[in-house]
Short mmCIF file of C-alpha atoms in Angstrom, two decimals:
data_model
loop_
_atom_site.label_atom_id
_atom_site.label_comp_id
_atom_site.label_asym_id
_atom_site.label_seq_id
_atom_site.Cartn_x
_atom_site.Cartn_y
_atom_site.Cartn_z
CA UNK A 1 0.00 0.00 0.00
CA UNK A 2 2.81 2.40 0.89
CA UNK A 3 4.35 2.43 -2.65
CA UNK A 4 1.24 1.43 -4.80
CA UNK A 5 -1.55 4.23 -3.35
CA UNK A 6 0.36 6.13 -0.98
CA UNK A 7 3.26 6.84 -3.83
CA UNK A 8 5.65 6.77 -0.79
CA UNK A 9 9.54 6.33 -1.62
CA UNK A 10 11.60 7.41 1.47
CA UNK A 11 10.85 4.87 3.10
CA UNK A 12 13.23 1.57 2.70
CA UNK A 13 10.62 -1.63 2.54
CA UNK A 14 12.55 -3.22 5.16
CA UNK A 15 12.01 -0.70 7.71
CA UNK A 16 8.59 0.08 7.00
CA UNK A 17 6.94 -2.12 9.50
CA UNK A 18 8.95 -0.35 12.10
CA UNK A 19 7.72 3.07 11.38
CA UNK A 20 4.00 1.74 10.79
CA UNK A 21 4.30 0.41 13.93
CA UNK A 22 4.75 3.29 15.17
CA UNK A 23 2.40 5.48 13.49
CA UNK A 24 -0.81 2.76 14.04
CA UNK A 25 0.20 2.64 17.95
CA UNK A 26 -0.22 7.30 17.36
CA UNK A 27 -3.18 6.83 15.34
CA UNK A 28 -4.86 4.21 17.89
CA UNK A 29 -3.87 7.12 20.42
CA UNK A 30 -5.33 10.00 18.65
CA UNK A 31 -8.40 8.56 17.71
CA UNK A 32 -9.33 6.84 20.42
CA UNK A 33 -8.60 3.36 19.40
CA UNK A 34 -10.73 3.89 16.26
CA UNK A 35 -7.92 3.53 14.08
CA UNK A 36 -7.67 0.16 15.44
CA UNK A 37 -11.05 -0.76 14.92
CA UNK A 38 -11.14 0.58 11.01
CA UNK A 39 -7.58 -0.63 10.15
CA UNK A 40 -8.76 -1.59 6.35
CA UNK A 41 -10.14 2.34 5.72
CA UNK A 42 -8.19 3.94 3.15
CA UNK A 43 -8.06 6.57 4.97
CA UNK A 44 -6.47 5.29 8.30
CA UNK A 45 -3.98 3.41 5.80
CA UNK A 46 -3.07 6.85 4.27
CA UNK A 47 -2.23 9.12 7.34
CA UNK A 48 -0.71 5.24 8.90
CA UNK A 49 1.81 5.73 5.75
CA UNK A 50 2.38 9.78 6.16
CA UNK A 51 3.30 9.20 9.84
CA UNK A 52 5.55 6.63 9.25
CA UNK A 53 7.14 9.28 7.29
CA UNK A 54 7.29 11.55 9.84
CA UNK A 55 8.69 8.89 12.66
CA UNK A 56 11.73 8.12 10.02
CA UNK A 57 12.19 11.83 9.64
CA UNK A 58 12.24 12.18 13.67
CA UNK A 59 15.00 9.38 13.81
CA UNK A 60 16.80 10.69 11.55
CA UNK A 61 17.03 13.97 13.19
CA UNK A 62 17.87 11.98 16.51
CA UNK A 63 20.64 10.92 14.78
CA UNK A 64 22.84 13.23 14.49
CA UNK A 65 21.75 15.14 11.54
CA UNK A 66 20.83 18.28 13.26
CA UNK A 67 19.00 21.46 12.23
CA UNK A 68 20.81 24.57 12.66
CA UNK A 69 18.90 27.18 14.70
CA UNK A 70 20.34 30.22 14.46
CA UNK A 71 23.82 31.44 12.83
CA UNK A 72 25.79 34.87 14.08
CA UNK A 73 28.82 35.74 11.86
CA UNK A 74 30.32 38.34 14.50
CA UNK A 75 32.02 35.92 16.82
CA UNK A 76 31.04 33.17 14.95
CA UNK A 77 28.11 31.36 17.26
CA UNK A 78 26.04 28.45 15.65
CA UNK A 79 22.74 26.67 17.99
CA UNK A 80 20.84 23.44 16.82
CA UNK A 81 17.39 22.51 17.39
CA UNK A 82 17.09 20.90 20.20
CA UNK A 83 15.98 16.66 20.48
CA UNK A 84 12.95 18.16 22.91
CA UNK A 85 11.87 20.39 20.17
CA UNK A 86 11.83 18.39 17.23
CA UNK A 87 9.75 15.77 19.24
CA UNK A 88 7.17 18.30 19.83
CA UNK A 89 7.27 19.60 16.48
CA UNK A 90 6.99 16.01 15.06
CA UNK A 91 3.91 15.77 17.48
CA UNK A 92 2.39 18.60 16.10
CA UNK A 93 2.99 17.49 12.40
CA UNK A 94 1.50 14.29 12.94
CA UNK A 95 -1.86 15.18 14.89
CA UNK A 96 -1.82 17.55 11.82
CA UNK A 97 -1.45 14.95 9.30
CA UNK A 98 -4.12 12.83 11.10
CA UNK A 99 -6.69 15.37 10.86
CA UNK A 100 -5.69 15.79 6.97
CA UNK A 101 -6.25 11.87 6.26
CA UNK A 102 -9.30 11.43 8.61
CA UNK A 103 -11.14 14.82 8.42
CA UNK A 104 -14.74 13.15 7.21
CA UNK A 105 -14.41 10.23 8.92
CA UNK A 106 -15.46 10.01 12.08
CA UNK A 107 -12.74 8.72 13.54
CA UNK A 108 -11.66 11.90 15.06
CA UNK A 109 -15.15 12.81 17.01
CA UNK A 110 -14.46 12.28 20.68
CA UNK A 111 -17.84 13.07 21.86
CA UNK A 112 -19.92 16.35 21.75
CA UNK A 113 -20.57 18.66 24.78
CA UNK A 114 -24.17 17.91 25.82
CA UNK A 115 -26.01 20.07 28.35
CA UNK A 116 -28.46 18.94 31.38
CA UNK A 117 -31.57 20.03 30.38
CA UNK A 118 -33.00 19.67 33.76
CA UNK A 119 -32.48 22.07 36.41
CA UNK A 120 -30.66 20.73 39.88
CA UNK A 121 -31.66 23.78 41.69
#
């Protein structure tokens, strides 16, 4: 599915179960175990393959490969993002990827806010 529908190509097939892994056990998380329960919706497939995506990019950022942060020239200073911030930017991506793949679904409703229509006083 990841290379025939999904298109996907950074993704080496011998470490794809290791990212999917990943990405179901976030998916399962974010929708309330929904994921788990619709695991043969295109859909849930789809943001399943863009998260995997997303873990590998996380790794390799944990790896080593840094981002530079900020650069001075005067007194030459150069910072890297930090491990702790591209965790919670990873975070962010991939509840926003989530939404993109499952918007229309259902899978993302967690209940509506319902009001007590009879008075306790």
């Amino acid at each position: 599915f990841y290379k025939s529908a999904f298109f996907g190509e950074s993704i080496k097939l011998e470490d794809f179960d290791r990212y999917a892994s990943k990405a179901s056990s976030f998916l399962d998380y974010y929708t309330m175990g929904k994921a788990k329960a619709n695991p043969d919706m295109d859909e849930v497939k789809m943001a399943c393959c863009a998260i995997a995506e997303k873990y590998q990019l996380v790794e390799i950022s944990a790896n080593g490969s840094g981002q530079k942060k900020s650069e001075t020239v005067g007194s030459y200073s150069v910072s890297y993002v930090s491990s702790d911030e591209v965790v919670t930017a990873a975070r962010t991506d991939m509840a926003r990827l989530a939404q993109q793949y499952l918007a229309g679904t259902g899978l993302l409703y967690r209940g509506g806010m319902s009001r007590c229509m009879h008075r306790t006083l």
